[in-house]
């Protein structure tokens, strides 16, 4: 005989009160009813003010003053696959989460719709908050994600992403490196060494890549040297669609010779190491014939020549993102306003090594 809804809701309220929180799927298993039924019951209980509803979870209204901000809770972090740049940010965020009494679960976005899928997997697993670094190979991909991101019912912090003003997600907390300043550091260093003709070999498949490309064009124009500073892709897989060979890819040695360039800025490190090898194979010595600055500084010092590199504060990005998220979780727990949303930008630094030299 089917249990009356009122009695079932009373049992749900009691279970949530005893545990502090409970996943919808776990409640459905215990009560031997469908997830849809439990979700409706939780919505009704939340409407009556008997508990709080989150995405995939029901929470007690009782205060948890003797516990840390969210002891034992899980947060999800979503990053694109094969993204070594974010590795340090993930590691530092995990360490900061553990200190805050949280468990960080990593989810990988494997394709153009992978971010949404990974987010829902994290929420279904009970994540109380999210650190998100969406793929966003193109601006269109970013816009397509805005509506469902804006509808999420848990705290969200964007990592190395900043939404455009006027977008549905502009009110989300975010933290990123100031990549415009990173380009400035690279150009200032090369120009101080006498270089005025500089090639940018860069990716074009992420918000970071697009900022670097746009800033390089703008900053070289502002310095009056844009005519001698061409832009190319750093590899055939560096464009928005990596499946075909992108026609914008060029031979770096050929581009250097055609432009009469004496320096190159290359995004990111792995592409920089490959392109430096190709320069040397083509008889262009680094830094004698061409100074090179890499962008990211993940493995820039591990090649045959240790590369000068722009080093975004990757670990600090992870720590700051976690701090923003715990601030939101505290607001969710206590119901107190935690202050205005924050858009943080942290400054990169330049690490000078062996791949740059004065122009002779």
Short mmCIF file of N, CA and C in Angstrom, two decimals, residues 48-222:
data_model
loop_
_atom_site.label_atom_id
_atom_site.label_comp_id
_atom_site.label_asym_id
_atom_site.label_seq_id
_atom_site.Cartn_x
_atom_site.Cartn_y
_atom_site.Cartn_z
N UNK A 48 6.91 25.10 2.78
CA UNK A 48 6.31 25.26 4.11
C UNK A 48 7.33 25.72 5.15
N UNK A 49 8.60 25.85 4.74
CA UNK A 49 9.62 26.32 5.66
C UNK A 49 10.12 25.28 6.64
N UNK A 50 10.04 24.01 6.26
CA UNK A 50 10.46 22.93 7.16
C UNK A 50 11.88 22.45 6.87
N UNK A 51 12.40 22.78 5.71
CA UNK A 51 13.80 22.47 5.36
C UNK A 51 14.23 23.38 4.23
N UNK A 52 15.51 23.26 3.84
CA UNK A 52 16.05 24.03 2.72
C UNK A 52 16.35 23.09 1.57
N UNK A 53 16.05 23.54 0.38
CA UNK A 53 16.27 22.70 -0.81
C UNK A 53 17.46 23.22 -1.60
N UNK A 54 18.34 22.30 -2.00
CA UNK A 54 19.43 22.61 -2.91
C UNK A 54 19.34 21.71 -4.12
N UNK A 55 20.30 21.82 -5.02
CA UNK A 55 20.29 20.98 -6.22
C UNK A 55 20.71 19.57 -5.83
N UNK A 56 19.73 18.66 -5.81
CA UNK A 56 20.02 17.26 -5.49
C UNK A 56 20.16 16.97 -4.01
N UNK A 57 19.83 17.92 -3.14
CA UNK A 57 20.03 17.71 -1.71
C UNK A 57 18.98 18.50 -0.93
N UNK A 58 18.60 17.97 0.25
CA UNK A 58 17.73 18.68 1.18
C UNK A 58 18.52 18.93 2.46
N UNK A 59 18.37 20.12 3.05
CA UNK A 59 19.17 20.50 4.22
C UNK A 59 18.28 20.94 5.36
N UNK A 60 18.74 20.64 6.56
CA UNK A 60 18.03 21.04 7.77
C UNK A 60 18.12 22.55 7.96
N UNK A 61 17.14 23.10 8.67
CA UNK A 61 17.16 24.52 9.01
C UNK A 61 17.93 24.80 10.28
N UNK A 62 18.25 23.74 11.03
CA UNK A 62 18.90 23.97 12.32
C UNK A 62 20.31 24.51 12.12
N UNK A 63 20.75 25.42 13.00
CA UNK A 63 22.11 25.96 12.89
C UNK A 63 23.14 24.90 13.18
N UNK A 64 24.34 25.07 12.62
CA UNK A 64 25.43 24.12 12.79
C UNK A 64 26.62 24.86 13.37
N UNK A 65 26.37 25.57 14.45
CA UNK A 65 27.37 26.50 14.99
C UNK A 65 28.64 25.82 15.44
N UNK A 66 28.55 24.56 15.85
CA UNK A 66 29.74 23.90 16.38
C UNK A 66 30.57 23.24 15.30
N UNK A 67 30.09 23.33 14.05
CA UNK A 67 30.84 22.73 12.95
C UNK A 67 31.53 23.83 12.17
N UNK A 68 32.54 23.47 11.40
CA UNK A 68 33.17 24.45 10.52
C UNK A 68 32.19 24.85 9.45
N UNK A 69 32.60 25.72 8.56
CA UNK A 69 31.70 26.28 7.57
C UNK A 69 30.86 25.22 6.88
N UNK A 70 31.46 24.13 6.52
CA UNK A 70 30.70 23.07 5.83
C UNK A 70 31.40 21.74 6.01
N UNK A 71 31.69 21.39 7.24
CA UNK A 71 32.51 20.21 7.52
C UNK A 71 31.93 18.98 6.85
N UNK A 72 32.77 18.29 6.12
CA UNK A 72 32.35 17.05 5.49
C UNK A 72 31.66 17.26 4.15
N UNK A 73 31.31 18.48 3.80
CA UNK A 73 30.63 18.73 2.55
C UNK A 73 31.59 18.58 1.37
N UNK A 74 31.00 18.28 0.23
CA UNK A 74 31.77 18.16 -1.00
C UNK A 74 31.51 19.37 -1.89
N UNK A 75 32.57 19.86 -2.51
CA UNK A 75 32.42 20.86 -3.55
C UNK A 75 32.97 20.26 -4.84
N UNK A 76 32.43 20.68 -5.96
CA UNK A 76 32.90 20.18 -7.25
C UNK A 76 33.77 21.20 -7.95
N UNK A 77 34.80 20.73 -8.65
CA UNK A 77 35.61 21.60 -9.49
C UNK A 77 35.63 21.02 -10.89
N UNK A 78 35.21 21.79 -11.86
CA UNK A 78 35.09 21.33 -13.25
C UNK A 78 36.15 22.03 -14.09
N UNK A 79 36.99 21.23 -14.75
CA UNK A 79 38.05 21.77 -15.61
C UNK A 79 38.04 21.02 -16.94
N UNK A 80 38.56 21.63 -18.00
CA UNK A 80 38.63 20.94 -19.29
C UNK A 80 39.66 19.81 -19.25
N UNK A 81 39.47 18.82 -20.08
CA UNK A 81 40.44 17.74 -20.16
C UNK A 81 41.75 18.24 -20.77
N UNK A 82 42.85 17.56 -20.42
CA UNK A 82 44.18 17.85 -20.95
C UNK A 82 44.55 19.33 -20.76
N UNK A 83 44.22 19.89 -19.61
CA UNK A 83 44.55 21.29 -19.35
C UNK A 83 45.57 21.35 -18.22
N UNK A 84 46.85 21.30 -18.57
CA UNK A 84 47.90 21.29 -17.55
C UNK A 84 48.02 22.63 -16.85
N UNK A 85 47.56 23.69 -17.52
CA UNK A 85 47.66 25.03 -16.94
C UNK A 85 46.95 25.10 -15.59
N UNK A 86 45.81 24.42 -15.44
CA UNK A 86 45.01 24.51 -14.23
C UNK A 86 45.43 23.52 -13.14
N UNK A 87 46.42 22.67 -13.41
CA UNK A 87 46.81 21.65 -12.44
C UNK A 87 47.19 22.24 -11.09
N UNK A 88 48.00 23.28 -11.09
CA UNK A 88 48.43 23.88 -9.83
C UNK A 88 47.25 24.53 -9.11
N UNK A 89 46.37 25.16 -9.87
CA UNK A 89 45.18 25.77 -9.26
C UNK A 89 44.32 24.71 -8.59
N UNK A 90 44.16 23.56 -9.24
CA UNK A 90 43.38 22.47 -8.66
C UNK A 90 44.03 21.97 -7.37
N UNK A 91 45.33 21.76 -7.40
CA UNK A 91 46.02 21.23 -6.22
C UNK A 91 45.92 22.17 -5.03
N UNK A 92 46.12 23.46 -5.28
CA UNK A 92 46.07 24.43 -4.17
C UNK A 92 44.63 24.58 -3.67
N UNK A 93 43.66 24.57 -4.58
CA UNK A 93 42.26 24.63 -4.16
C UNK A 93 41.90 23.43 -3.30
N UNK A 94 42.40 22.26 -3.66
CA UNK A 94 42.12 21.07 -2.86
C UNK A 94 42.72 21.19 -1.46
N UNK A 95 43.95 21.67 -1.38
CA UNK A 95 44.58 21.85 -0.07
C UNK A 95 43.81 22.86 0.78
N UNK A 96 43.38 23.95 0.17
CA UNK A 96 42.62 24.96 0.89
C UNK A 96 41.26 24.41 1.32
N UNK A 97 40.66 23.57 0.47
CA UNK A 97 39.38 22.96 0.82
C UNK A 97 39.52 22.05 2.03
N UNK A 98 40.58 21.25 2.05
CA UNK A 98 40.79 20.34 3.18
C UNK A 98 40.95 21.12 4.49
N UNK A 99 41.64 22.24 4.43
CA UNK A 99 41.81 23.06 5.63
C UNK A 99 40.48 23.64 6.10
N UNK A 100 39.57 23.86 5.16
CA UNK A 100 38.26 24.40 5.50
C UNK A 100 37.26 23.31 5.86
N UNK A 101 37.71 22.06 5.90
CA UNK A 101 36.82 20.96 6.22
C UNK A 101 35.95 20.51 5.07
N UNK A 102 36.39 20.77 3.85
CA UNK A 102 35.65 20.41 2.66
C UNK A 102 36.39 19.34 1.87
N UNK A 103 35.64 18.61 1.07
CA UNK A 103 36.24 17.66 0.13
C UNK A 103 36.03 18.20 -1.27
N UNK A 104 37.11 18.32 -2.03
CA UNK A 104 37.01 18.79 -3.41
C UNK A 104 37.01 17.59 -4.35
N UNK A 105 35.97 17.47 -5.16
CA UNK A 105 35.86 16.40 -6.15
C UNK A 105 36.06 17.00 -7.54
N UNK A 106 36.99 16.43 -8.29
CA UNK A 106 37.33 16.96 -9.61
C UNK A 106 36.49 16.29 -10.68
N UNK A 107 35.94 17.09 -11.60
CA UNK A 107 35.15 16.59 -12.72
C UNK A 107 35.73 17.17 -14.01
N UNK A 108 35.83 16.33 -15.04
CA UNK A 108 36.49 16.72 -16.28
C UNK A 108 35.46 16.96 -17.38
N UNK A 109 35.55 18.12 -18.02
CA UNK A 109 34.70 18.44 -19.17
C UNK A 109 35.42 17.99 -20.43
N UNK A 110 34.88 16.99 -21.10
CA UNK A 110 35.62 16.32 -22.17
C UNK A 110 35.30 16.82 -23.57
N UNK A 111 34.23 17.61 -23.75
CA UNK A 111 33.90 18.09 -25.09
C UNK A 111 33.13 19.39 -24.97
N UNK A 112 32.55 19.85 -26.10
CA UNK A 112 31.94 21.18 -26.09
C UNK A 112 30.74 21.28 -25.17
N UNK A 113 30.02 20.17 -24.91
CA UNK A 113 28.92 20.20 -23.96
C UNK A 113 29.32 19.55 -22.64
N UNK A 114 30.61 19.29 -22.49
CA UNK A 114 31.08 18.56 -21.32
C UNK A 114 30.95 19.32 -20.02
N UNK A 115 31.01 20.66 -20.08
CA UNK A 115 30.92 21.44 -18.85
C UNK A 115 29.57 21.24 -18.18
N UNK A 116 28.50 21.37 -18.95
CA UNK A 116 27.16 21.20 -18.38
C UNK A 116 26.98 19.79 -17.83
N UNK A 117 27.46 18.80 -18.57
CA UNK A 117 27.34 17.42 -18.13
C UNK A 117 28.12 17.19 -16.84
N UNK A 118 29.35 17.72 -16.78
CA UNK A 118 30.17 17.54 -15.58
C UNK A 118 29.56 18.26 -14.38
N UNK A 119 28.97 19.44 -14.61
CA UNK A 119 28.34 20.17 -13.52
C UNK A 119 27.18 19.37 -12.93
N UNK A 120 26.35 18.81 -13.79
CA UNK A 120 25.21 18.05 -13.28
C UNK A 120 25.66 16.75 -12.60
N UNK A 121 26.74 16.17 -13.07
CA UNK A 121 27.29 15.00 -12.36
C UNK A 121 27.75 15.40 -10.96
N UNK A 122 28.41 16.55 -10.85
CA UNK A 122 28.86 17.02 -9.55
C UNK A 122 27.69 17.29 -8.62
N UNK A 123 26.64 17.92 -9.14
CA UNK A 123 25.48 18.24 -8.32
C UNK A 123 24.72 16.98 -7.92
N UNK A 124 24.60 16.04 -8.84
CA UNK A 124 23.93 14.78 -8.51
C UNK A 124 24.69 14.01 -7.44
N UNK A 125 26.02 14.23 -7.37
CA UNK A 125 26.84 13.58 -6.34
C UNK A 125 26.79 14.34 -5.02
N UNK A 126 26.03 15.44 -4.97
CA UNK A 126 25.85 16.15 -3.72
C UNK A 126 26.73 17.35 -3.50
N UNK A 127 27.38 17.86 -4.54
CA UNK A 127 28.25 19.03 -4.37
C UNK A 127 27.43 20.23 -3.88
N UNK A 128 27.93 20.90 -2.85
CA UNK A 128 27.24 22.07 -2.30
C UNK A 128 27.67 23.36 -2.96
N UNK A 129 28.74 23.33 -3.71
CA UNK A 129 29.22 24.51 -4.41
C UNK A 129 30.13 24.08 -5.54
N UNK A 130 30.44 25.01 -6.45
CA UNK A 130 31.18 24.66 -7.65
C UNK A 130 32.26 25.68 -7.97
N UNK A 131 33.43 25.18 -8.33
CA UNK A 131 34.49 25.98 -8.96
C UNK A 131 34.51 25.58 -10.43
N UNK A 132 34.28 26.52 -11.32
CA UNK A 132 34.11 26.19 -12.73
C UNK A 132 35.13 26.89 -13.61
N UNK A 133 35.79 26.10 -14.45
CA UNK A 133 36.63 26.64 -15.52
C UNK A 133 36.09 26.07 -16.83
N UNK A 134 35.00 26.64 -17.36
CA UNK A 134 34.38 26.08 -18.57
C UNK A 134 35.33 26.08 -19.76
N UNK A 135 35.08 25.17 -20.71
CA UNK A 135 35.93 25.08 -21.88
C UNK A 135 35.86 26.36 -22.71
N UNK A 136 34.67 26.69 -23.18
CA UNK A 136 34.43 27.92 -23.92
C UNK A 136 35.46 28.14 -25.02
N UNK A 137 35.56 27.19 -25.95
CA UNK A 137 36.48 27.33 -27.09
C UNK A 137 36.14 28.57 -27.91
N UNK A 138 34.87 28.94 -27.95
CA UNK A 138 34.44 30.11 -28.71
C UNK A 138 33.53 30.96 -27.85
N UNK A 139 33.30 32.20 -28.29
CA UNK A 139 32.34 33.08 -27.60
C UNK A 139 30.94 32.48 -27.67
N UNK A 140 30.61 31.82 -28.78
CA UNK A 140 29.28 31.21 -28.91
C UNK A 140 29.08 30.12 -27.86
N UNK A 141 30.11 29.32 -27.61
CA UNK A 141 30.01 28.30 -26.56
C UNK A 141 29.75 28.93 -25.21
N UNK A 142 30.42 30.04 -24.94
CA UNK A 142 30.22 30.72 -23.66
C UNK A 142 28.79 31.20 -23.53
N UNK A 143 28.27 31.84 -24.57
CA UNK A 143 26.90 32.36 -24.52
C UNK A 143 25.89 31.23 -24.35
N UNK A 144 26.15 30.08 -24.96
CA UNK A 144 25.23 28.95 -24.85
C UNK A 144 25.15 28.42 -23.42
N UNK A 145 26.20 28.62 -22.63
CA UNK A 145 26.21 28.12 -21.25
C UNK A 145 25.59 29.10 -20.27
N UNK A 146 25.40 30.34 -20.66
CA UNK A 146 24.99 31.36 -19.70
C UNK A 146 23.65 31.07 -19.05
N UNK A 147 22.67 30.59 -19.82
CA UNK A 147 21.32 30.43 -19.27
C UNK A 147 21.28 29.37 -18.18
N UNK A 148 21.89 28.20 -18.43
CA UNK A 148 21.82 27.16 -17.40
C UNK A 148 22.74 27.46 -16.23
N UNK A 149 23.87 28.15 -16.48
CA UNK A 149 24.73 28.55 -15.37
C UNK A 149 24.01 29.53 -14.44
N UNK A 150 23.27 30.46 -15.03
CA UNK A 150 22.56 31.45 -14.23
C UNK A 150 21.46 30.81 -13.38
N UNK A 151 20.98 29.63 -13.80
CA UNK A 151 19.88 28.98 -13.09
C UNK A 151 20.35 28.04 -11.98
N UNK A 152 21.66 27.86 -11.82
CA UNK A 152 22.14 26.94 -10.78
C UNK A 152 21.76 27.46 -9.40
N UNK A 153 21.44 26.53 -8.51
CA UNK A 153 20.95 26.89 -7.18
C UNK A 153 22.00 26.70 -6.10
N UNK A 154 23.24 26.51 -6.49
CA UNK A 154 24.33 26.38 -5.52
C UNK A 154 25.35 27.49 -5.78
N UNK A 155 26.18 27.81 -4.80
CA UNK A 155 27.22 28.82 -5.02
C UNK A 155 28.17 28.40 -6.13
N UNK A 156 28.57 29.37 -6.96
CA UNK A 156 29.44 29.12 -8.11
C UNK A 156 30.53 30.18 -8.15
N UNK A 157 31.76 29.75 -8.41
CA UNK A 157 32.87 30.67 -8.67
C UNK A 157 33.50 30.28 -9.99
N UNK A 158 33.63 31.23 -10.90
CA UNK A 158 34.31 30.99 -12.17
C UNK A 158 35.82 31.14 -11.97
N UNK A 159 36.58 30.20 -12.53
CA UNK A 159 38.04 30.18 -12.36
C UNK A 159 38.70 30.45 -13.71
N UNK A 160 39.55 31.47 -13.76
CA UNK A 160 40.21 31.91 -15.00
C UNK A 160 39.20 32.24 -16.09
N UNK A 161 38.03 32.68 -15.69
CA UNK A 161 37.01 33.14 -16.61
C UNK A 161 36.35 34.37 -16.00
N UNK A 162 36.01 35.35 -16.86
CA UNK A 162 35.28 36.52 -16.40
C UNK A 162 34.17 36.81 -17.38
N UNK A 163 32.92 36.80 -16.92
CA UNK A 163 31.80 37.02 -17.85
C UNK A 163 31.74 38.47 -18.32
N UNK A 164 31.17 38.64 -19.50
CA UNK A 164 31.02 39.98 -20.05
C UNK A 164 29.93 40.74 -19.31
N UNK A 165 30.11 42.05 -19.21
CA UNK A 165 29.07 42.88 -18.61
C UNK A 165 27.76 42.71 -19.39
N UNK A 166 26.69 42.63 -18.65
CA UNK A 166 25.39 42.47 -19.28
C UNK A 166 24.98 41.03 -19.51
N UNK A 167 25.91 40.09 -19.33
CA UNK A 167 25.55 38.68 -19.51
C UNK A 167 24.76 38.18 -18.30
N UNK A 168 24.06 37.07 -18.48
CA UNK A 168 23.23 36.52 -17.41
C UNK A 168 24.05 36.06 -16.21
N UNK A 169 25.35 35.85 -16.40
CA UNK A 169 26.18 35.35 -15.31
C UNK A 169 27.17 36.39 -14.80
N UNK A 170 26.96 37.64 -15.16
CA UNK A 170 27.91 38.67 -14.73
C UNK A 170 27.96 38.79 -13.21
N UNK A 171 26.89 38.44 -12.53
CA UNK A 171 26.84 38.54 -11.08
C UNK A 171 27.53 37.42 -10.33
N UNK A 172 28.09 36.44 -11.04
CA UNK A 172 28.82 35.35 -10.37
C UNK A 172 30.18 35.83 -9.89
N UNK A 173 30.63 35.29 -8.75
CA UNK A 173 32.01 35.52 -8.33
C UNK A 173 32.95 34.91 -9.35
N UNK A 174 34.10 35.56 -9.56
CA UNK A 174 35.10 34.98 -10.46
C UNK A 174 36.48 35.45 -10.04
N UNK A 175 37.48 34.66 -10.40
CA UNK A 175 38.87 35.03 -10.16
C UNK A 175 39.68 34.57 -11.36
N UNK A 176 40.53 35.47 -11.87
CA UNK A 176 41.36 35.11 -13.01
C UNK A 176 42.66 35.90 -12.96
N UNK A 177 43.61 35.47 -13.76
CA UNK A 177 44.85 36.22 -13.94
C UNK A 177 44.59 37.41 -14.84
N UNK A 178 45.32 38.48 -14.62
CA UNK A 178 45.23 39.66 -15.48
C UNK A 178 46.15 39.42 -16.68
N UNK A 179 45.61 38.76 -17.70
CA UNK A 179 46.42 38.36 -18.84
C UNK A 179 46.81 39.56 -19.70
N UNK A 180 46.05 40.63 -19.64
CA UNK A 180 46.47 41.85 -20.34
C UNK A 180 47.80 42.33 -19.76
N UNK A 181 47.93 42.25 -18.45
CA UNK A 181 49.18 42.65 -17.81
C UNK A 181 50.29 41.66 -18.15
N UNK A 182 49.94 40.38 -18.30
CA UNK A 182 50.94 39.39 -18.71
C UNK A 182 51.53 39.71 -20.07
N UNK A 183 50.67 40.09 -21.02
CA UNK A 183 51.16 40.48 -22.34
C UNK A 183 52.04 41.73 -22.22
N UNK A 184 51.62 42.67 -21.39
CA UNK A 184 52.40 43.88 -21.16
C UNK A 184 53.80 43.54 -20.64
N UNK A 185 53.88 42.62 -19.67
CA UNK A 185 55.19 42.23 -19.13
C UNK A 185 56.10 41.66 -20.21
N UNK A 186 55.54 40.79 -21.06
CA UNK A 186 56.34 40.17 -22.12
C UNK A 186 56.84 41.23 -23.10
N UNK A 187 55.94 42.09 -23.53
CA UNK A 187 56.35 43.11 -24.50
C UNK A 187 57.35 44.10 -23.91
N UNK A 188 57.12 44.53 -22.69
CA UNK A 188 58.05 45.46 -22.05
C UNK A 188 59.45 44.85 -21.94
N UNK A 189 59.49 43.56 -21.60
CA UNK A 189 60.79 42.89 -21.48
C UNK A 189 61.49 42.83 -22.83
N UNK A 190 60.78 42.41 -23.85
CA UNK A 190 61.40 42.28 -25.17
C UNK A 190 61.79 43.64 -25.74
N UNK A 191 60.94 44.63 -25.57
CA UNK A 191 61.26 45.97 -26.07
C UNK A 191 62.45 46.56 -25.33
N UNK A 192 62.55 46.28 -24.02
CA UNK A 192 63.70 46.79 -23.26
C UNK A 192 65.01 46.19 -23.75
N UNK A 193 64.93 45.02 -24.40
CA UNK A 193 66.12 44.39 -24.96
C UNK A 193 66.39 44.84 -26.39
N UNK A 194 65.55 45.75 -26.91
CA UNK A 194 65.77 46.30 -28.23
C UNK A 194 64.90 45.71 -29.32
N UNK A 195 64.05 44.74 -29.00
CA UNK A 195 63.22 44.08 -30.02
C UNK A 195 61.99 44.93 -30.34
N UNK A 196 61.73 45.08 -31.63
CA UNK A 196 60.57 45.84 -32.08
C UNK A 196 59.71 45.04 -33.06
N UNK A 197 60.24 43.95 -33.56
CA UNK A 197 59.50 43.09 -34.48
C UNK A 197 59.33 41.73 -33.80
N UNK A 198 58.11 41.47 -33.34
CA UNK A 198 57.84 40.35 -32.45
C UNK A 198 56.66 39.55 -33.01
N UNK A 199 56.83 38.25 -33.13
CA UNK A 199 55.75 37.37 -33.59
C UNK A 199 55.00 36.84 -32.36
N UNK A 200 53.66 36.85 -32.43
CA UNK A 200 52.85 36.14 -31.44
C UNK A 200 52.39 34.82 -32.04
N UNK A 201 52.79 33.72 -31.44
CA UNK A 201 52.28 32.39 -31.80
C UNK A 201 51.42 31.95 -30.62
N UNK A 202 50.09 31.96 -30.80
CA UNK A 202 49.21 31.79 -29.65
C UNK A 202 48.06 30.85 -29.96
N UNK A 203 47.49 30.32 -28.92
CA UNK A 203 46.28 29.53 -29.02
C UNK A 203 45.10 30.47 -29.30
N UNK A 204 43.98 29.86 -29.71
CA UNK A 204 42.77 30.64 -29.97
C UNK A 204 41.54 29.80 -29.59
N UNK A 205 41.65 29.08 -28.46
CA UNK A 205 40.60 28.12 -28.12
C UNK A 205 40.13 28.24 -26.68
N UNK A 206 40.29 29.43 -26.09
CA UNK A 206 39.85 29.63 -24.71
C UNK A 206 39.73 31.12 -24.44
N UNK A 207 39.01 31.51 -23.39
CA UNK A 207 38.95 32.94 -23.05
C UNK A 207 40.33 33.53 -22.79
N UNK A 208 41.22 32.78 -22.13
CA UNK A 208 42.58 33.26 -21.89
C UNK A 208 43.30 33.52 -23.21
N UNK A 209 43.19 32.58 -24.14
CA UNK A 209 43.86 32.73 -25.44
C UNK A 209 43.35 33.96 -26.18
N UNK A 210 42.04 34.19 -26.11
CA UNK A 210 41.48 35.34 -26.83
C UNK A 210 41.94 36.66 -26.22
N UNK A 211 42.08 36.70 -24.90
CA UNK A 211 42.59 37.92 -24.26
C UNK A 211 44.02 38.18 -24.70
N UNK A 212 44.86 37.14 -24.70
CA UNK A 212 46.26 37.30 -25.08
C UNK A 212 46.37 37.81 -26.51
N UNK A 213 45.60 37.23 -27.43
CA UNK A 213 45.66 37.65 -28.82
C UNK A 213 45.19 39.10 -28.99
N UNK A 214 44.06 39.42 -28.36
CA UNK A 214 43.52 40.78 -28.49
C UNK A 214 44.46 41.81 -27.88
N UNK A 215 45.03 41.48 -26.72
CA UNK A 215 45.92 42.43 -26.06
C UNK A 215 47.23 42.62 -26.82
N UNK A 216 47.72 41.56 -27.41
CA UNK A 216 48.95 41.68 -28.21
C UNK A 216 48.74 42.66 -29.37
N UNK A 217 47.62 42.50 -30.07
CA UNK A 217 47.31 43.39 -31.19
C UNK A 217 47.16 44.83 -30.70
N UNK A 218 46.40 45.00 -29.61
CA UNK A 218 46.15 46.36 -29.10
C UNK A 218 47.42 47.00 -28.57
N UNK A 219 48.22 46.25 -27.83
CA UNK A 219 49.40 46.83 -27.19
C UNK A 219 50.53 47.11 -28.19
N UNK A 220 50.67 46.27 -29.19
CA UNK A 220 51.69 46.57 -30.21
C UNK A 220 51.26 47.77 -31.05
N UNK A 221 49.95 47.89 -31.27
CA UNK A 221 49.46 49.07 -32.00
C UNK A 221 49.70 50.34 -31.19
N UNK A 222 49.45 50.26 -29.88
CA UNK A 222 49.65 51.44 -29.03
C UNK A 222 51.11 51.86 -28.99
#
